[in-house]
CSV table of C-alpha atoms and ligand atoms in Angstrom, one decimal:
chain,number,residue,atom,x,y,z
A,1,UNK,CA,-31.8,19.6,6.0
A,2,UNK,CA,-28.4,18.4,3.3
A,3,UNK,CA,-29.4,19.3,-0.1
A,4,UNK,CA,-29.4,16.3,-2.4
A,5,UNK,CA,-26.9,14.9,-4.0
A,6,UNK,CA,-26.3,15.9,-7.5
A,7,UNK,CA,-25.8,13.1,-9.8
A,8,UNK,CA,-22.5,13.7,-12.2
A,9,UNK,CA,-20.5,11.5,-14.5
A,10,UNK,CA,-17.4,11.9,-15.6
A,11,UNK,CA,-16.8,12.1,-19.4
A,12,UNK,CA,-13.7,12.9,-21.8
A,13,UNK,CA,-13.3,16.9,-21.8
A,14,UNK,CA,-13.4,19.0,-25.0
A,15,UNK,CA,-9.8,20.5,-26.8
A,16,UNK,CA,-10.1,24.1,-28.2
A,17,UNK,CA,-8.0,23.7,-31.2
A,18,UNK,CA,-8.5,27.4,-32.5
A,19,UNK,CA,-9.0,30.3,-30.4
A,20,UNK,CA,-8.5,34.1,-31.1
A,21,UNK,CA,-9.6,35.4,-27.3
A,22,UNK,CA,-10.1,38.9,-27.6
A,23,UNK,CA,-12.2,38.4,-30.8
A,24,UNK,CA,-14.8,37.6,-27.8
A,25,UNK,CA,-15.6,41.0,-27.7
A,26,UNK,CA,-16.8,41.6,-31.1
A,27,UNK,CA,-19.8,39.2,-30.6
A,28,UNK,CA,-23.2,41.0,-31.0
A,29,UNK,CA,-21.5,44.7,-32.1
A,30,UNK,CA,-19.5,43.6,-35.0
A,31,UNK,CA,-20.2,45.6,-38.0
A,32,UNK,CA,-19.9,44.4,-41.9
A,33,UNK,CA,-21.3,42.8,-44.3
A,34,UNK,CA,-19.1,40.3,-45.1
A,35,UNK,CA,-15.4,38.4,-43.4
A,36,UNK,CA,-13.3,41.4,-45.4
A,37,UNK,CA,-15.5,44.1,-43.5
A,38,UNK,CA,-15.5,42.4,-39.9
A,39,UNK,CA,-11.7,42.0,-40.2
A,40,UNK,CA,-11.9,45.7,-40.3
A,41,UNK,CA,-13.3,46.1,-37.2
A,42,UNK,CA,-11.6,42.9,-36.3
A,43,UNK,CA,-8.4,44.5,-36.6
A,44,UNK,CA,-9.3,47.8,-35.0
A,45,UNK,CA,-10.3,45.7,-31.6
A,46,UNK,CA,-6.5,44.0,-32.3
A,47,UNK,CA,-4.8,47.3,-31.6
A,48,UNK,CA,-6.0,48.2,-28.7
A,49,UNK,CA,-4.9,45.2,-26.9
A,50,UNK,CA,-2.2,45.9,-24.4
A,51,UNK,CA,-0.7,43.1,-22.2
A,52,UNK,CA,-3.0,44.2,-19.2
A,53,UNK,CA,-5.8,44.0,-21.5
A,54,UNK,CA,-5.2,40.5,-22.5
A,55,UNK,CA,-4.5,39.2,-19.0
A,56,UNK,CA,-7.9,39.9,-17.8
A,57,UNK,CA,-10.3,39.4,-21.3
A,58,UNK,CA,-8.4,36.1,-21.9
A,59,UNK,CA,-8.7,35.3,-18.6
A,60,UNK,CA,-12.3,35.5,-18.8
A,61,UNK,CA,-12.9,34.0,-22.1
A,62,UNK,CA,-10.9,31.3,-20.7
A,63,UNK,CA,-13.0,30.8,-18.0
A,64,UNK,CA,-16.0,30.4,-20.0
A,65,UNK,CA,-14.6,27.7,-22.3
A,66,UNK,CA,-13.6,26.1,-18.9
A,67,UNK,CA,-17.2,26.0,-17.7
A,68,UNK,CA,-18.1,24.8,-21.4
A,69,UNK,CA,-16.0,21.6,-21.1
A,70,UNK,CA,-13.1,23.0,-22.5
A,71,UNK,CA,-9.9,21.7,-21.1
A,72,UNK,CA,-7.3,22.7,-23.5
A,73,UNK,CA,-7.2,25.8,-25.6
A,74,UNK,CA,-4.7,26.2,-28.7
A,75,UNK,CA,-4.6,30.6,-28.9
A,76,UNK,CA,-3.8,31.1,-32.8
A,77,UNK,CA,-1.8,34.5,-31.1
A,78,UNK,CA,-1.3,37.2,-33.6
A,79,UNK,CA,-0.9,40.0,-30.8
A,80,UNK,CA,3.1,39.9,-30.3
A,81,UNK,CA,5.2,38.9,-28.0
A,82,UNK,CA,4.2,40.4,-24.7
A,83,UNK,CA,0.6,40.1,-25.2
A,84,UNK,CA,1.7,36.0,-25.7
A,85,UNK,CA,2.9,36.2,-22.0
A,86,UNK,CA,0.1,37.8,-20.8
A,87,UNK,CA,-2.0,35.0,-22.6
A,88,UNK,CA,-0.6,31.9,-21.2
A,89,UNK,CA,-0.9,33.5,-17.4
A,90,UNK,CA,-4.6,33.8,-18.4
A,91,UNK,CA,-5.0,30.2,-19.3
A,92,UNK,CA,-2.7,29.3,-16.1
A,93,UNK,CA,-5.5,31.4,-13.7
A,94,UNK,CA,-8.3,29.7,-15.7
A,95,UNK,CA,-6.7,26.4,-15.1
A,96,UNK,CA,-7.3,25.5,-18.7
A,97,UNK,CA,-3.8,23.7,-20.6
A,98,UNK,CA,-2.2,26.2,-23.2
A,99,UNK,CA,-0.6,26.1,-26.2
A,100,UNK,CA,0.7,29.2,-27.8
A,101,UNK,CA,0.5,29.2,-32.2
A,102,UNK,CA,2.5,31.7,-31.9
A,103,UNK,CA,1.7,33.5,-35.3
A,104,UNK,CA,4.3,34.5,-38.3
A,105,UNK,CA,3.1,37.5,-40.1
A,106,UNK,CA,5.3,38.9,-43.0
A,107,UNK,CA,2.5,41.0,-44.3
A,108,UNK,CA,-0.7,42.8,-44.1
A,109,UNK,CA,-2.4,43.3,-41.2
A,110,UNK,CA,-0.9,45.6,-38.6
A,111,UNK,CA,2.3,46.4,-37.7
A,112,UNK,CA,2.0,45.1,-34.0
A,113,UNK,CA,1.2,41.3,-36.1
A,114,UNK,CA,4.5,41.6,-38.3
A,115,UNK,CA,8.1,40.6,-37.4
A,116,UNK,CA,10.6,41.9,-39.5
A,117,UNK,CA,12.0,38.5,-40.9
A,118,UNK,CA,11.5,34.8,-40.4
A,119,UNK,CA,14.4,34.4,-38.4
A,120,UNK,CA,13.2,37.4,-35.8
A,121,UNK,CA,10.1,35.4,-35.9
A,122,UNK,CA,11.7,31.8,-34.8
A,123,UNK,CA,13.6,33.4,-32.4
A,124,UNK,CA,10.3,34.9,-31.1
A,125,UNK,CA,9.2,31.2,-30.7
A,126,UNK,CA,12.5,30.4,-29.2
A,127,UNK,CA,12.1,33.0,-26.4
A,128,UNK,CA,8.3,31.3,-25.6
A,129,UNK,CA,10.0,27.7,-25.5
A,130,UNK,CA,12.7,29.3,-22.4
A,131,UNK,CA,9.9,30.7,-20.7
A,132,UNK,CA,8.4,27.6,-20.3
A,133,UNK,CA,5.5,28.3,-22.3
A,134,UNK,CA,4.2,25.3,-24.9
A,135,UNK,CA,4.1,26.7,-28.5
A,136,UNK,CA,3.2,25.9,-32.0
A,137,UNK,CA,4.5,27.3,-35.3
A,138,UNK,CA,1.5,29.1,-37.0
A,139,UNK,CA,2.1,30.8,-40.2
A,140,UNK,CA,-1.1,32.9,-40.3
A,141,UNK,CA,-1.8,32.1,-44.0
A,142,UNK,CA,-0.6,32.4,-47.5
A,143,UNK,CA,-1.6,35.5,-47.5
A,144,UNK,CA,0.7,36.9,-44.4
A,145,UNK,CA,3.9,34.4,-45.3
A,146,UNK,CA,5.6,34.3,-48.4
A,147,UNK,CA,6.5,31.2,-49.9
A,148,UNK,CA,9.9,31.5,-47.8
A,149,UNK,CA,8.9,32.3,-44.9
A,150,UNK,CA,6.7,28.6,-45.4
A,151,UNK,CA,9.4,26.9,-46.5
A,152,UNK,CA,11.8,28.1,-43.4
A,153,UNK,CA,8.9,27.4,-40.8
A,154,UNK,CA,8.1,23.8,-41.9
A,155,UNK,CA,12.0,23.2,-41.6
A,156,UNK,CA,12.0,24.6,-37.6
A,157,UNK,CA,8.7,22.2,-37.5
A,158,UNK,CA,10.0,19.5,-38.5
A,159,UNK,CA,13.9,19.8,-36.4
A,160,UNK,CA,11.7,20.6,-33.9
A,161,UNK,CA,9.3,18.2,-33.7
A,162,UNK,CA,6.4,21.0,-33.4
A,163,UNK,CA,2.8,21.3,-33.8
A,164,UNK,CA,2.3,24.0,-37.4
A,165,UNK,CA,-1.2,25.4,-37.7
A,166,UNK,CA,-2.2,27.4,-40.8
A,167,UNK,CA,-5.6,29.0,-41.7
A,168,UNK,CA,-6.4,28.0,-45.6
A,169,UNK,CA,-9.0,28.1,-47.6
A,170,UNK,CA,-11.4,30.5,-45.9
A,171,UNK,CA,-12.2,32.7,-48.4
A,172,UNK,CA,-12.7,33.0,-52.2
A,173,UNK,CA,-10.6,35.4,-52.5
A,174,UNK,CA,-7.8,34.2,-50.8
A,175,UNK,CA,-7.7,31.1,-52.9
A,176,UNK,CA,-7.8,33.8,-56.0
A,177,UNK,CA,-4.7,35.9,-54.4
A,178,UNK,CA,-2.9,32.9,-54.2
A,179,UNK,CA,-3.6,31.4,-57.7
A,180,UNK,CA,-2.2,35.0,-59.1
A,181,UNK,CA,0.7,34.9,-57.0
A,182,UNK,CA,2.0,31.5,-56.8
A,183,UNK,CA,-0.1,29.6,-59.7
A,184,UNK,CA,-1.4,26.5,-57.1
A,185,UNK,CA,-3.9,27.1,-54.5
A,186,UNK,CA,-3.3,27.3,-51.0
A,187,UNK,CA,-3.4,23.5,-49.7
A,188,UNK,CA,-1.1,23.0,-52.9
A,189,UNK,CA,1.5,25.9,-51.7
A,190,UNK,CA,1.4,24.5,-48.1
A,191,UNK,CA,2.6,20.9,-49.7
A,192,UNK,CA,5.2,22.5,-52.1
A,193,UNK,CA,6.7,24.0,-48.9
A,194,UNK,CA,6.8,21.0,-46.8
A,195,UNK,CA,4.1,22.4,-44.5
A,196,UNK,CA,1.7,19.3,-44.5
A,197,UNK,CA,2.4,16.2,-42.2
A,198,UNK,CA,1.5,14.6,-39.2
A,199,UNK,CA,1.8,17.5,-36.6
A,200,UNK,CA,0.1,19.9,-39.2
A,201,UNK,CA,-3.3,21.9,-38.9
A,202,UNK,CA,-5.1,23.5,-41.3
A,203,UNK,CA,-7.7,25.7,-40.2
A,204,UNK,CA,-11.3,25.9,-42.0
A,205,UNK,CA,-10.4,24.4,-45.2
A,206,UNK,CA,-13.9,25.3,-46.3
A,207,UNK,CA,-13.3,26.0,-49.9
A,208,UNK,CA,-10.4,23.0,-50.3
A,209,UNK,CA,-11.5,21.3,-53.4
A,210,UNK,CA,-10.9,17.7,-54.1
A,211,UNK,CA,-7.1,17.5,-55.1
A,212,UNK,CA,-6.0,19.9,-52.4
A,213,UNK,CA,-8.0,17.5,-49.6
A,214,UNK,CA,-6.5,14.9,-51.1
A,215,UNK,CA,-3.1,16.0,-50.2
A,216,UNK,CA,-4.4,16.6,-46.5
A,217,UNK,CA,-5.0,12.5,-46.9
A,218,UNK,CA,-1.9,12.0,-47.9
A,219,UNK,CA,0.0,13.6,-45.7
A,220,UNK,CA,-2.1,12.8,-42.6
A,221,UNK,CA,-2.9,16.6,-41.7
A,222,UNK,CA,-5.7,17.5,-39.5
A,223,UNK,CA,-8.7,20.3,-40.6
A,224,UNK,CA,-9.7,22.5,-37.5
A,225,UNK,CA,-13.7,23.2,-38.2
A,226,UNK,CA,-14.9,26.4,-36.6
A,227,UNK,CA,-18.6,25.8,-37.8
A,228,UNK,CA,-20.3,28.5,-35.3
A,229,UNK,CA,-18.0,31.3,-36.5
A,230,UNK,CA,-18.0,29.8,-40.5
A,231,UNK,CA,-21.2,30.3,-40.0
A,232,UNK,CA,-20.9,34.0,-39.0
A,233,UNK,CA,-18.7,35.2,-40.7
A,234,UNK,CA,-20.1,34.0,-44.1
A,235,UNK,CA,-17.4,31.8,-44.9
A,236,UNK,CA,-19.1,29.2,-45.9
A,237,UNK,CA,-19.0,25.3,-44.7
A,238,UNK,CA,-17.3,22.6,-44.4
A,239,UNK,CA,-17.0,20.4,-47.0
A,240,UNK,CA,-17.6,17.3,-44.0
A,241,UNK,CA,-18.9,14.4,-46.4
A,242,UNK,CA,-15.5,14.8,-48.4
A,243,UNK,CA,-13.5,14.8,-45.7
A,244,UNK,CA,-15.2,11.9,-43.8
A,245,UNK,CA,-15.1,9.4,-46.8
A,246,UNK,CA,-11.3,10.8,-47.5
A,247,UNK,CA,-10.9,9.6,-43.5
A,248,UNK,CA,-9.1,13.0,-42.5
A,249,UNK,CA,-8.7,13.6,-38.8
A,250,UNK,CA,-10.7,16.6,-37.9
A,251,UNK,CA,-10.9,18.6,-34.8
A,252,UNK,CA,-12.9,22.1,-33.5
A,253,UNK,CA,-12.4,25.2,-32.6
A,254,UNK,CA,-13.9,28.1,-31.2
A,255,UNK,CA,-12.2,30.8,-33.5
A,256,UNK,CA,-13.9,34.1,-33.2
A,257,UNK,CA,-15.7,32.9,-30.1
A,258,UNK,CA,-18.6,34.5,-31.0
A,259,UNK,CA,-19.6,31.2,-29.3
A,260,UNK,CA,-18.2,29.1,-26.5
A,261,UNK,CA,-19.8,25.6,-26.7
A,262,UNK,CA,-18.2,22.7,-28.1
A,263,UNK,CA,-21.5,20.5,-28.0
A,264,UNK,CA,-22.5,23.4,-30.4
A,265,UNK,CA,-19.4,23.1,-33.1
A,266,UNK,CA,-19.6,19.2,-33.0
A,267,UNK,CA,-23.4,19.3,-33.8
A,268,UNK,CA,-23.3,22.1,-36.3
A,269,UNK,CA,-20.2,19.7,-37.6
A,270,UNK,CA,-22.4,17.0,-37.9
A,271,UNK,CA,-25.5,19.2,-38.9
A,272,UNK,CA,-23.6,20.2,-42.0
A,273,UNK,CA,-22.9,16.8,-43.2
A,274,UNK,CA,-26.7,15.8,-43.0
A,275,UNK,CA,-27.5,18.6,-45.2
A,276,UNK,CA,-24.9,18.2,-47.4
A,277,UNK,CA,-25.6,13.9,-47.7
A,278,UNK,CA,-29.5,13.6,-47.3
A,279,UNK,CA,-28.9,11.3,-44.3
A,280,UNK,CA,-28.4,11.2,-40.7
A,281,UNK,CA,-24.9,9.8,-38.3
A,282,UNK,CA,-22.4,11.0,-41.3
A,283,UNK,CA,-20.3,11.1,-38.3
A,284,UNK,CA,-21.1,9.1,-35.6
A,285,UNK,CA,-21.4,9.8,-31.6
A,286,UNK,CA,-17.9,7.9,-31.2
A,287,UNK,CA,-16.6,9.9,-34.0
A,288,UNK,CA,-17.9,13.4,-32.7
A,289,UNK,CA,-16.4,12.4,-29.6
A,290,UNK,CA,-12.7,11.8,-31.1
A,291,UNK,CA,-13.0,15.1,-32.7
A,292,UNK,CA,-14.5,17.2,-29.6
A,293,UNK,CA,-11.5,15.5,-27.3
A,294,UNK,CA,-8.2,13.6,-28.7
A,295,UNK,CA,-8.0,14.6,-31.9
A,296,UNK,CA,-7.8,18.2,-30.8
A,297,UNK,CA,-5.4,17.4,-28.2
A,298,UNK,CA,-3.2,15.5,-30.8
A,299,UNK,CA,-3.7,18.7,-33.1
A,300,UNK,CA,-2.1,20.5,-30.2
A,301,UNK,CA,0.4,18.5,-28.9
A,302,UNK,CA,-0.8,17.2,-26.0
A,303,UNK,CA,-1.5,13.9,-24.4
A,304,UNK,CA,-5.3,13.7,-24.0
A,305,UNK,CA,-8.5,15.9,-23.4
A,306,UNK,CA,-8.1,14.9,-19.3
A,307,UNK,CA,-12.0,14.9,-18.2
A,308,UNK,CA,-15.1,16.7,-17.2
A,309,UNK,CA,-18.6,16.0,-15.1
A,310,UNK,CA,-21.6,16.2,-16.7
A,311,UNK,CA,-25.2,16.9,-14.1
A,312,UNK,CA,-27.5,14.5,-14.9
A,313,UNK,CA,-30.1,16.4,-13.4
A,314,UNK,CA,-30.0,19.1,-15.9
A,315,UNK,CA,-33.4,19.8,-17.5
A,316,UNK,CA,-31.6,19.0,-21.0
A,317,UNK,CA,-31.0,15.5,-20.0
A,318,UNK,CA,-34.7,14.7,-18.3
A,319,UNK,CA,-35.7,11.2,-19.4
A,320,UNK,CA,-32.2,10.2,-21.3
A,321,UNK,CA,-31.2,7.2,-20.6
A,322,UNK,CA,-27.1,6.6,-19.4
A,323,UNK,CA,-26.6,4.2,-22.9
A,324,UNK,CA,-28.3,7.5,-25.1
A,325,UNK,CA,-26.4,9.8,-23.1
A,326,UNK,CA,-23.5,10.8,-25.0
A,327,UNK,CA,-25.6,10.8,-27.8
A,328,UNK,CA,-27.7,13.4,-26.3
A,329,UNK,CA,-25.6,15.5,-25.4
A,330,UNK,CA,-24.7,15.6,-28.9
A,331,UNK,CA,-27.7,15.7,-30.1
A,332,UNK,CA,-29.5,18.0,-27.5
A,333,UNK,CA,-27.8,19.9,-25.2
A,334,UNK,CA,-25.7,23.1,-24.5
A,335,UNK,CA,-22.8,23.4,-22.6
A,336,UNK,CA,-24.7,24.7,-19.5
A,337,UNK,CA,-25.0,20.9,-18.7
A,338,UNK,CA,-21.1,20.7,-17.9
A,339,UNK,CA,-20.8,20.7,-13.8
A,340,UNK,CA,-17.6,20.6,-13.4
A,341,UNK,CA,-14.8,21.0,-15.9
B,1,ZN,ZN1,-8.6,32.0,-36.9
């Protein structure tokens, strides 16, 4: 007897825009009452990483975003150089596309995470590029890179014609740090340093207030929203109604990856507008759609979000109909319903 014939359709695939793969780990046992106290731990887990380590953990995240619909993966790669290598063999195995932020880090966090000097870190970047291996310019944040160190990478950006991704606007207390230092906040720092524009990402942006996403407008930068790991780490949300009426492109990420479902970021996305506006379809299913697929390939780089099947048979989708079903899988549904990716 032939077992029947599952009934797929193919759909646009989802782009990672933000990972950190060995923060996988940390789901369920990480300790701390609050982001300072996780990054602790956070950090701890960081130093044990080795390049053998990476090879086989980021392979297997990577093969769980794969089987979430995840096509593409941007690795925000704090870990050094070797570990970098280790990581794009990982995506290779997993079959997923890579790109490498490969991270500047003046100061704080470990000493494994710091180069010496913004030129040792370009040429870090330069070494990548001859390996084959695609690569963005990520200055962690203003908190790891002096003003000069922004100034230098948004140069190499723009000569280049590279992708830059920067977290901002996380925390509180990042936005204080930076006042004291610099006098602007961070958004504001990134603009005096030439670091927004068109191939520019900032990451969260969660407590950007109005003048600082008005630059983002301006200078046609995209936010990354990591709403599953905003969510807990404490960060905070989003502030999606502002950005929607402001029309800045947004895409997801996983982040932490304490989860692995993009249906799951793009509905808390969209959750998080509701309860912030009183009403329903702040974004719309096209909308979510742009930000799950193309926008996060454009944030990276790449050319498009290539494509996934979907199993219409899947409990989740009993009784949609094929006009509701993007929708629905929006709406609905976890990334278990993904056949094929
Ligand atoms: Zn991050």
């Amino acid at each position: 007897m032939s077992s029947p014939v599952a009934r797929l359709v193919t759909l646009p695939g989802f782009v990672n825009a933000h990972s950190h793969a060995f923060q996988r780990v940390l789901r369920g046992r990480a300790a701390g009452a609050d982001f300072w106290e996780w990054r602790t731990g956070m950090l701890t887990e960081a130093e044990r990483q080795t390049p053998e380590s990476v090879r086989s953990l980021y392979e297997r995240t990577y093969r769980e975003m794969r089987a979430a619909g995840i096509t593409a993966v941007g690795e925000f790669h704090y870990l050094g150089l070797e570990t970098a290598w280790a990581a794009a063999e990982a995506a290779k195995a997993a079959g997923l596309a890579f790109v490498c932020l490969h991270v500047a880090y003046a100061r704080g966090g470990t000493e494994r995470m710091r180069q010496p000097s913004v030129t040792a870190y370009l040429q870090e970047v330069e070494r990548l590029r001859e390996d084959g291996v695609a690569v963005g310019l990520a200055p962690h944040s203003v908190r790891a890179c002096p003003r000069e160190w922004l100034v230098e990478i948004a140069r190499f950006a723009e000569a280049e014609h590279l992708v830059l991704h920067v977290h901002a606007g996380e925390q509180p207390r990042e936005i204080e740090e930076c006042m004291a230092e610099h006098g602007v906040r961070p958004i504001e720092l990134l603009a005096e340093t030439g670091c927004l524009g068109e191939r520019t990402t900032i990451v969260h942006a969660t407590h950007a207030n109005g003048a600082e996403l008005d630059l983002l407008r301006d200078s046609g930068a995209t936010i990354c929203a990591c709403p599953t790991t905003e969510a807990d780490l404490g960060d905070g949300f989003l502030p999606a109604v502002r950005v929607r009426h402001r029309g800045i492109p947004l895409c997801i990420g996983s982040d932490s990856n304490v989860r692995i479902d993009p249906l799951e970021e793009l509905r808390e996305l969209e959750g998080i507008a509701r309860r912030q506006d009183g009403r329903r379809g702040v974004f719309d299913t096209d909308a979510l759609w742009e930000i799950g697929g193309p926008n996060g390939a454009a944030s990276l780089g790449l050319d498009g979000p290539g494509t996934i099947t979907v199993d219409l048979d899947h409990p989740s989708l009993h009784g949609v109909a094929r006009v509701h079903l993007r929708a629905a899988l929006l709406a609905g549904c976890g990334a278990d319903v993904v056949a094929m990716a």
